[in-house]
Coordinates of C-alpha atoms in Angstrom, one line a residue:
Chain A
X13 CA 46.9 9.3 34.1
X14 CA 44.3 7.6 32.3
X15 CA 42.5 10.7 31.7
X16 CA 39.5 10.1 34.3
X17 CA 39.1 12.6 38.0
X18 CA 40.9 10.8 40.3
X19 CA 38.1 12.0 43.0
X20 CA 35.0 10.7 41.2
X21 CA 36.2 8.1 38.5
X22 CA 34.4 9.6 35.2
X23 CA 36.5 9.8 32.4
X24 CA 35.6 13.3 31.0
X25 CA 35.5 14.5 27.3
X26 CA 37.1 13.4 25.3
X27 CA 40.9 15.2 24.5
X28 CA 41.1 17.3 21.1
X29 CA 38.3 19.3 19.8
X30 CA 34.9 18.3 19.9
X31 CA 31.4 18.2 18.8
X32 CA 27.3 17.4 20.6
X33 CA 25.9 13.7 19.3
X34 CA 22.7 15.8 18.1
X35 CA 20.6 13.1 19.5
X36 CA 22.2 12.7 23.5
X37 CA 24.1 15.6 23.4
X38 CA 27.1 14.0 24.7
X39 CA 30.5 15.3 23.6
X40 CA 32.0 13.2 20.9
X41 CA 35.7 13.3 19.6
X42 CA 36.3 15.3 15.7
X43 CA 36.6 12.8 13.0
X44 CA 34.1 10.4 14.5
X45 CA 31.0 8.8 12.7
X46 CA 29.0 7.8 15.2
X47 CA 28.6 8.7 18.5
X48 CA 29.8 6.3 20.5
X49 CA 26.9 6.5 23.5
X50 CA 23.8 6.7 21.7
X51 CA 25.3 5.2 19.0
X52 CA 23.8 8.2 16.6
X53 CA 25.4 8.5 13.0
X54 CA 27.2 11.9 13.6
X55 CA 26.6 14.3 10.1
X56 CA 29.5 15.0 7.4
X57 CA 29.4 17.4 4.7
X58 CA 28.4 14.7 2.4
X59 CA 25.1 13.9 4.4
X60 CA 24.0 17.1 4.8
X61 CA 24.0 17.6 1.1
X62 CA 22.7 14.4 0.5
X63 CA 19.7 15.8 3.5
X64 CA 19.2 18.7 0.8
X65 CA 19.0 17.3 -2.2
X66 CA 16.9 15.0 -0.4
X67 CA 13.8 17.1 0.6
X68 CA 14.3 19.9 -2.2
X69 CA 13.8 16.4 -4.0
X70 CA 10.6 15.6 -1.8
X71 CA 9.4 19.3 -2.3
X72 CA 9.4 18.7 -6.3
X73 CA 7.4 15.3 -6.4
X74 CA 5.3 17.1 -4.3
X75 CA 5.0 19.6 -5.9
X76 CA 4.7 18.0 -9.1
X77 CA 2.2 15.6 -7.2
X78 CA -0.4 18.7 -6.5
X79 CA 0.1 20.2 -9.9
X80 CA -2.3 17.0 -11.5
X81 CA -4.2 17.3 -8.6
X82 CA -5.1 20.4 -10.2
X83 CA -5.3 19.4 -13.2
X84 CA -7.4 16.3 -12.9
X85 CA -9.5 18.7 -11.4
X86 CA -9.8 21.5 -14.0
X87 CA -10.1 19.0 -16.5
X88 CA -13.7 17.8 -15.1
X89 CA -15.0 21.1 -14.1
X90 CA -14.5 21.7 -17.5
X91 CA -15.6 18.3 -18.5
X92 CA -18.7 19.5 -16.5
X93 CA -19.6 22.5 -18.8
X94 CA -18.3 20.5 -21.8
X95 CA -22.1 18.5 -20.2
X96 CA -23.8 21.2 -19.9
X97 CA -22.9 22.4 -22.5
X98 CA -23.5 19.9 -24.8
X99 CA -26.3 18.8 -23.4
X100 CA -28.7 23.4 -23.0
X101 CA -27.3 23.8 -27.2
X102 CA -28.3 20.4 -28.4
X103 CA -31.6 19.8 -27.3
X104 CA -32.3 23.6 -28.3
X105 CA -31.2 22.3 -31.7
X106 CA -33.1 18.8 -31.7
X107 CA -36.4 21.1 -30.7
X108 CA -35.8 23.7 -32.9
X109 CA -35.9 20.2 -36.1
X110 CA -39.0 18.8 -34.7
X111 CA -40.8 22.3 -34.9
X112 CA -39.5 22.8 -38.3
X113 CA -40.4 19.4 -38.9
X114 CA -43.9 19.8 -37.4
X115 CA -44.3 23.5 -39.4
X116 CA -43.5 21.2 -42.7
X117 CA -45.9 18.4 -41.7
X118 CA -49.0 20.8 -41.0
X119 CA -52.0 19.6 -42.3
X120 CA -51.0 15.9 -42.3
X121 CA -52.3 13.5 -40.1
X122 CA -50.4 11.5 -37.6
X123 CA -50.7 8.2 -39.7
X124 CA -49.6 9.6 -42.9
X125 CA -47.2 11.6 -41.2
X126 CA -45.3 8.4 -39.9
X127 CA -45.8 6.4 -43.5
X128 CA -43.6 9.9 -44.8
X129 CA -41.3 9.7 -42.1
X130 CA -41.4 6.0 -42.7
X131 CA -39.8 5.9 -46.3
X132 CA -37.3 8.9 -45.5
X133 CA -36.0 7.7 -42.5
X134 CA -37.7 3.9 -41.7
X135 CA -38.6 5.6 -37.8
X136 CA -42.6 6.5 -37.3
X137 CA -41.8 10.7 -36.3
X138 CA -42.5 9.7 -32.4
X139 CA -39.2 6.6 -32.7
X140 CA -37.6 9.3 -34.8
X141 CA -37.6 12.4 -32.0
X142 CA -37.1 10.5 -29.6
X143 CA -34.0 8.9 -31.0
X144 CA -32.5 12.5 -31.7
X145 CA -33.2 13.2 -27.8
X146 CA -31.8 10.4 -26.9
X147 CA -28.9 11.2 -29.0
X148 CA -28.2 14.3 -27.1
X149 CA -29.9 13.3 -24.0
X150 CA -27.1 10.6 -24.1
X151 CA -23.6 13.1 -25.2
X152 CA -24.3 15.0 -22.0
X153 CA -25.3 11.8 -20.6
X154 CA -21.7 10.3 -21.8
X155 CA -19.7 13.6 -21.2
X156 CA -21.6 14.5 -17.7
X157 CA -19.9 10.9 -16.2
X158 CA -17.1 11.5 -17.7
X159 CA -16.2 14.7 -15.1
X160 CA -17.6 12.2 -12.2
X161 CA -15.1 9.9 -12.7
X162 CA -12.4 13.4 -13.4
X163 CA -13.4 13.9 -10.0
X164 CA -13.4 10.7 -8.5
X165 CA -10.1 10.2 -9.4
X166 CA -9.2 14.5 -7.5
X167 CA -10.3 13.1 -4.6
X168 CA -9.1 9.3 -4.8
X169 CA -5.4 11.1 -5.2
X170 CA -5.2 12.7 -1.6
X171 CA -5.2 8.9 -0.7
X172 CA -3.1 7.1 -3.7
X173 CA -2.1 10.4 -6.5
X174 CA -0.2 7.3 -7.9
X175 CA -2.9 5.4 -8.8
X176 CA -5.3 8.8 -9.4
X177 CA -2.6 10.9 -11.8
X178 CA -2.2 6.7 -14.3
X179 CA -5.9 6.0 -14.1
X180 CA -6.4 9.9 -14.6
X181 CA -3.9 10.3 -17.5
X182 CA -5.3 6.5 -19.1
X183 CA -8.8 8.2 -19.3
X184 CA -7.2 11.6 -20.8
X185 CA -5.7 10.3 -23.6
X186 CA -8.3 7.7 -24.5
X187 CA -11.1 10.2 -23.7
X188 CA -8.7 12.4 -26.6
X189 CA -8.3 9.7 -29.1
X190 CA -12.6 8.6 -29.2
X191 CA -12.8 12.1 -30.0
X192 CA -9.8 11.9 -32.8
X193 CA -11.6 9.0 -34.4
X194 CA -14.9 11.4 -33.9
X195 CA -14.3 14.7 -35.3
X196 CA -9.9 14.4 -36.3
X197 CA -10.1 17.6 -36.8
X198 CA -10.7 18.1 -32.7
X199 CA -7.2 16.1 -32.2
X200 CA -5.8 19.6 -33.1
X201 CA -7.9 21.8 -31.6
X202 CA -6.1 23.3 -27.9
X203 CA -3.3 20.8 -29.1
X204 CA -0.8 22.5 -26.2
X205 CA -3.5 22.8 -24.3
X206 CA -3.4 18.3 -24.1
X207 CA -0.1 18.4 -24.5
X208 CA 0.9 20.3 -20.9
X209 CA -2.2 18.3 -19.3
X210 CA -0.6 14.5 -20.5
X211 CA 3.2 16.5 -19.8
X212 CA 1.4 17.2 -16.3
X213 CA -0.4 14.1 -15.6
X214 CA 3.2 11.8 -16.7
X215 CA 5.1 13.6 -14.2
X216 CA 2.1 12.9 -11.2
X217 CA 2.6 9.9 -12.5
X218 CA 6.5 10.0 -11.1
X219 CA 6.5 12.3 -8.3
X220 CA 3.0 10.3 -7.4
X221 CA 5.0 7.1 -7.4
X222 CA 8.4 8.0 -5.9
X223 CA 6.6 9.3 -2.6
X224 CA 5.1 6.1 -2.3
X225 CA 8.6 3.8 -2.8
X226 CA 10.2 7.4 -0.3
X227 CA 7.8 6.4 2.5
X228 CA 7.6 2.5 1.5
X229 CA 9.9 0.7 4.3
X230 CA 13.7 0.1 3.3
Chain B
X19 CA 53.2 1.7 29.2
X20 CA 53.7 -0.9 31.8
X21 CA 52.5 -4.8 30.3
X22 CA 50.3 -5.1 32.9
X23 CA 48.0 -2.6 30.9
X24 CA 45.5 -4.3 28.6
X25 CA 45.4 -4.0 25.4
X26 CA 41.7 -2.2 24.4
X27 CA 38.9 -3.9 22.8
X28 CA 37.9 -4.1 19.4
X29 CA 34.9 -3.0 17.9
X30 CA 34.0 -7.0 16.2
X31 CA 32.5 -5.0 12.4
X32 CA 35.6 -2.8 11.7
X33 CA 38.0 -3.8 14.2
X34 CA 39.2 -0.7 15.3
X35 CA 40.0 0.4 19.7
X36 CA 36.8 1.0 21.5
X37 CA 36.9 3.3 24.6
X38 CA 36.1 1.2 28.0
X39 CA 33.9 3.2 28.2
X40 CA 32.1 3.9 25.0
X41 CA 29.0 1.7 24.5
X42 CA 29.3 2.3 20.4
X43 CA 32.5 2.4 17.6
X44 CA 32.6 5.2 17.2
X45 CA 34.0 4.8 13.4
X46 CA 31.0 2.3 12.5
X47 CA 28.6 2.4 14.7
X48 CA 27.7 -0.9 16.0
X49 CA 26.5 -1.3 18.8
X50 CA 29.1 -3.3 21.5
X51 CA 28.6 -7.1 22.6
X52 CA 26.1 -7.9 19.6
X53 CA 27.6 -10.1 16.6
X54 CA 29.3 -8.8 14.2
X55 CA 27.0 -7.6 10.8
X56 CA 27.3 -8.3 7.8
X57 CA 28.5 -5.5 5.6
X58 CA 28.4 -6.5 2.4
X59 CA 24.6 -7.6 3.0
X60 CA 23.4 -4.4 4.1
X61 CA 24.3 -2.8 0.6
X62 CA 23.4 -5.3 -0.9
X63 CA 20.0 -4.4 0.9
X64 CA 20.4 -1.2 -0.2
X65 CA 21.4 -1.6 -3.5
X66 CA 18.2 -4.0 -4.4
X67 CA 16.4 -1.9 -3.1
X68 CA 17.6 0.8 -5.8
X69 CA 17.3 -1.2 -8.9
X70 CA 13.7 -2.3 -7.6
X71 CA 12.7 0.8 -7.4
X72 CA 14.4 1.6 -10.8
X73 CA 13.4 -1.8 -12.2
X74 CA 9.2 0.0 -11.3
X75 CA 9.5 2.6 -12.2
X76 CA 9.9 1.4 -15.3
X77 CA 7.6 -0.6 -15.5
X78 CA 5.0 1.7 -15.0
X79 CA 5.9 2.9 -18.3
X80 CA 5.8 0.7 -20.3
X81 CA 2.8 0.5 -18.9
X82 CA 1.6 3.7 -20.2
X83 CA 3.9 3.0 -23.5
X84 CA 2.2 -0.7 -24.2
X85 CA -1.1 1.5 -23.6
X86 CA -0.9 3.6 -26.2
X87 CA 0.3 0.9 -29.2
X88 CA -3.0 -1.0 -27.9
X89 CA -4.6 2.9 -28.5
X90 CA -3.8 2.9 -31.5
X91 CA -3.8 -0.6 -32.5
X92 CA -7.6 0.7 -32.0
X93 CA -7.1 3.2 -34.0
X94 CA -5.5 1.2 -36.8
X95 CA -8.5 -0.7 -37.2
X96 CA -11.3 2.0 -37.3
X97 CA -9.2 3.8 -40.3
X98 CA -9.2 -0.2 -41.7
X99 CA -13.7 -0.2 -41.5
X100 CA -13.7 3.3 -42.9
X101 CA -11.7 2.5 -46.2
X102 CA -13.0 -1.8 -46.0
X103 CA -16.3 -2.8 -44.2
X104 CA -16.6 -4.0 -41.0
X105 CA -15.7 -7.5 -41.7
X106 CA -12.6 -6.9 -43.1
X107 CA -12.4 -4.1 -39.9
X108 CA -12.8 -6.3 -37.1
X109 CA -9.9 -9.4 -38.8
X110 CA -7.6 -7.0 -39.7
X111 CA -7.9 -4.8 -36.3
X112 CA -7.0 -8.3 -34.6
X113 CA -4.1 -9.1 -36.1
X114 CA -3.0 -5.1 -36.0
X115 CA -3.7 -6.2 -31.6
X116 CA -2.6 -9.7 -31.6
X117 CA 0.5 -8.5 -33.4
X118 CA 1.0 -5.9 -31.2
X119 CA 0.6 -7.7 -27.8
X120 CA 2.8 -10.8 -29.1
X121 CA 6.2 -8.4 -28.8
X122 CA 5.3 -6.6 -25.6
X123 CA 4.4 -10.1 -24.5
X124 CA 7.8 -11.8 -25.6
X125 CA 9.5 -8.7 -24.4
X126 CA 8.8 -8.7 -21.0
X127 CA 8.8 -11.8 -19.0
X128 CA 6.8 -11.0 -15.8
X129 CA 4.0 -11.5 -18.9
X130 CA 4.1 -14.7 -18.2
X131 CA 3.2 -16.2 -14.3
X132 CA 5.7 -18.5 -12.5
X133 CA 3.7 -21.4 -11.8
X134 CA 2.5 -21.8 -15.6
X135 CA 0.2 -25.1 -14.9
X136 CA -3.7 -25.0 -15.2
X137 CA -3.9 -22.5 -12.4
X138 CA -6.8 -24.1 -10.3
X139 CA -8.4 -27.1 -10.9
X140 CA -12.0 -29.3 -12.3
X141 CA -14.1 -27.3 -9.1
X142 CA -12.3 -24.5 -9.6
X143 CA -12.7 -23.8 -13.4
X144 CA -16.4 -25.5 -12.7
X145 CA -16.9 -22.2 -11.1
X146 CA -16.0 -19.7 -13.5
X147 CA -18.0 -21.9 -15.4
X148 CA -21.2 -20.7 -13.3
X149 CA -20.1 -17.8 -12.4
X150 CA -20.0 -16.8 -16.4
X151 CA -23.7 -16.9 -15.9
X152 CA -24.3 -14.1 -13.7
X153 CA -22.4 -12.0 -15.4
X154 CA -23.3 -12.1 -18.9
X155 CA -26.8 -11.7 -17.7
X156 CA -26.1 -8.8 -15.3
X157 CA -23.8 -6.7 -17.9
X158 CA -27.2 -7.9 -20.0
X159 CA -29.9 -6.0 -17.8
X160 CA -27.1 -2.8 -18.3
X161 CA -27.1 -2.9 -21.7
X162 CA -30.3 -3.2 -22.1
X163 CA -31.4 -1.1 -19.1
X164 CA -29.7 2.0 -21.8
X165 CA -30.8 1.2 -24.9
X166 CA -33.7 2.7 -22.7
X167 CA -33.2 4.9 -21.7
X168 CA -31.7 6.1 -25.2
X169 CA -33.6 5.0 -27.6
X170 CA -30.6 5.4 -29.5
X171 CA -30.1 2.6 -32.6
X172 CA -27.6 0.3 -31.8
X173 CA -25.3 -1.9 -33.6
X174 CA -25.3 -6.4 -33.0
X175 CA -22.1 -7.4 -32.2
X176 CA -22.6 -9.8 -35.0
X177 CA -23.0 -7.3 -37.9
X178 CA -20.2 -7.1 -39.2
X179 CA -20.3 -11.6 -39.6
X180 CA -23.2 -11.9 -41.4
X181 CA -23.5 -13.8 -44.3
X182 CA -20.3 -15.1 -43.3
X183 CA -19.2 -18.9 -41.4
X184 CA -20.8 -18.0 -37.7
X185 CA -17.5 -19.8 -36.8
X186 CA -15.6 -16.8 -37.6
X187 CA -18.0 -14.4 -35.4
X188 CA -17.0 -16.7 -32.0
X189 CA -13.4 -16.8 -33.0
X190 CA -13.1 -13.0 -33.7
X191 CA -15.8 -12.0 -30.2
X192 CA -15.1 -14.9 -28.7
X193 CA -11.7 -17.0 -28.9
X194 CA -9.0 -14.1 -29.5
X195 CA -10.1 -11.4 -27.7
X196 CA -10.2 -13.7 -24.4
X197 CA -6.6 -14.4 -25.9
X198 CA -5.4 -12.2 -26.7
X199 CA -6.9 -9.4 -24.3
X200 CA -5.8 -12.0 -21.5
X201 CA -2.4 -11.8 -22.2
X202 CA -2.7 -7.9 -22.9
X203 CA -3.9 -7.3 -19.7
X204 CA -3.2 -9.7 -17.2
X205 CA -0.4 -10.6 -19.3
X206 CA 1.5 -7.6 -19.7
X207 CA 0.4 -5.4 -18.0
X208 CA -0.6 -6.5 -15.4
X209 CA 3.5 -8.3 -14.4
X210 CA 4.8 -5.1 -15.2
X211 CA 3.0 -3.1 -12.5
X212 CA 2.8 -6.4 -9.7
X213 CA 6.7 -5.5 -9.8
X214 CA 6.2 -2.6 -7.7
X215 CA 2.4 -1.6 -7.1
X216 CA 0.9 -4.8 -4.8
X217 CA -2.0 -7.0 -5.6
X218 CA -4.9 -5.3 -4.7
X219 CA -3.7 -1.9 -7.2
X220 CA -2.1 -3.8 -9.6
X221 CA -5.9 -5.7 -10.6
X222 CA -7.1 -2.8 -9.8
X223 CA -5.2 0.1 -11.9
X224 CA -5.0 -3.2 -15.1
X225 CA -9.0 -3.6 -15.3
X226 CA -9.5 0.3 -15.3
X227 CA -6.7 -0.2 -18.1
X228 CA -8.9 -3.0 -20.1
X229 CA -12.3 -0.8 -19.3
X230 CA -11.0 1.6 -20.9
X231 CA -9.5 0.1 -23.6
X232 CA -13.2 -0.8 -25.0
X233 CA -13.8 2.6 -25.9
X234 CA -17.7 3.4 -24.6
X235 CA -17.6 5.6 -20.9
X236 CA -20.9 3.7 -21.4
X237 CA -19.7 0.0 -20.5
X238 CA -17.1 1.0 -18.3
X239 CA -19.2 0.4 -15.6
X240 CA -18.8 -3.6 -16.9
X241 CA -16.1 -4.0 -18.1
X242 CA -13.9 -2.5 -15.0
X243 CA -15.5 -4.9 -13.3
X244 CA -15.9 -7.6 -14.6
X245 CA -11.4 -6.0 -15.2
X246 CA -11.6 -6.7 -11.2
X247 CA -12.8 -10.2 -11.9
X248 CA -10.4 -11.3 -14.2
X249 CA -7.4 -10.1 -12.1
X250 CA -8.6 -11.1 -9.5
X251 CA -8.4 -14.8 -11.2
X252 CA -5.0 -14.1 -12.6
X253 CA -3.9 -13.9 -9.2
X254 CA -5.7 -16.3 -7.0
X255 CA -4.4 -19.5 -9.9
X256 CA -1.9 -18.2 -10.6
X257 CA -2.0 -18.7 -13.7
X258 CA -3.9 -17.0 -17.1
X259 CA -5.6 -19.7 -17.7
X260 CA -8.8 -18.6 -15.7
X261 CA -8.9 -16.1 -16.3
X262 CA -8.6 -16.7 -20.6
X263 CA -11.5 -19.2 -19.7
X264 CA -13.1 -16.7 -18.0
X265 CA -13.0 -13.7 -20.3
X266 CA -14.1 -16.4 -23.4
X267 CA -17.3 -17.6 -22.1
X268 CA -18.7 -14.6 -20.9
X269 CA -18.4 -13.5 -24.9
X270 CA -19.1 -16.7 -25.9
X271 CA -22.3 -16.6 -24.0
X272 CA -22.8 -13.0 -25.2
X273 CA -22.4 -14.1 -29.1
X274 CA -24.3 -17.5 -28.3
X275 CA -27.2 -14.9 -26.7
X276 CA -27.2 -12.5 -29.3
X277 CA -27.9 -15.3 -31.9
X278 CA -30.2 -16.7 -30.5
X279 CA -32.6 -13.4 -30.2
X280 CA -31.5 -12.7 -33.9
X281 CA -33.0 -15.5 -34.4
X282 CA -30.5 -19.2 -36.1
X283 CA -31.3 -17.3 -40.1
X284 CA -30.5 -14.1 -39.6
X285 CA -26.6 -15.0 -39.6
X286 CA -26.1 -16.7 -42.4
X287 CA -29.0 -14.6 -45.0

């Protein structure tokens, strides 16, 4: 009469249409939101759509984070190439200028040469040569250091994509502006690529932030 | 139904009838036998989390735009230098950056730490003073090493102030940067990042921004660690004053060392 088995007394499945609990597989009356045996939430159609949207959003975030990492690596590689080209071509130009200047001063003693140099540049021959070579070395070293920093950020992005992307974005914008202050025409060179890099890094910052918030406990 | 049939037990959380064999309520998921749950509080916690996440992202975006604003301020000061002279550029640049920083600080209450007291006692400030000495020495050794490695003539900090009172050098190199840069990096940026990041990340990222804004790749190696130290002072003391004092001491020692190296008559010549 009360739905129990007269022989063993067990309650048996609920009357009416039922579904299976996704966690403990017990029978649950249709329309119930939670399993009465284990308390697990019975997903509704709206829950399934929400879960699908969350999964799609997560895929999008991970795609943006990975794209950010790729951008940082590409910038690092190109900066390293620029360092090499700047150093070798700069040094070649400087050595050429030194050879030409040497030819122009041929026949003069080293003291006379230093006096001539001081009249025009305020420096001795050796000081001028060291300065020119030093300028090329410094430029190459700066570009190489930047490449190393971007490579370190690419490596850091494996564990902390948000922090790495934000640092890379600030560094890239700063370096681009320094380049523009030294040579204003350089700002327009490759402006579309620069814009894409900034946009890509900005999305990586946003995606990295949302991923870290998703992983944090509520 | 006869009078002896007991009334089904109701869920203490939502009031719906509970079956005798159920361990949980099928309508709200509440466990039988546990005290009622404050649903309004649960919803509030969830809403607060969403608001915190959105506010945190707003803070990150504000940091990026504020940083770009400071960069453009630096660029504007360099344009002024081209048009006039370096002293006017320093003065004008300081004024432009100060305006940007004060505007940002006025719009962001996170710029000012909750404990607005001195932060440290006399002993703490004594340690800050003592710590400034080895820091300046390390930076000086690094700069000297760079100049030996790359023998390129560089301009003295005091070049724009030649022919003027030394007070200008101290004001524009030591006092103003200590106040405004600390307000910008350990005030505005630190406060905005702290909405969503832990103290370690906040200190590191604000130090990276501080180092980058000095627009010198070689000096990143000194300015980022200095920024970490200043950020740690801000976090430890809960006040901006210790980091302002430390920053002032560092810059003042640099100016004093430069004046001493160039000779007392150099500035007035």
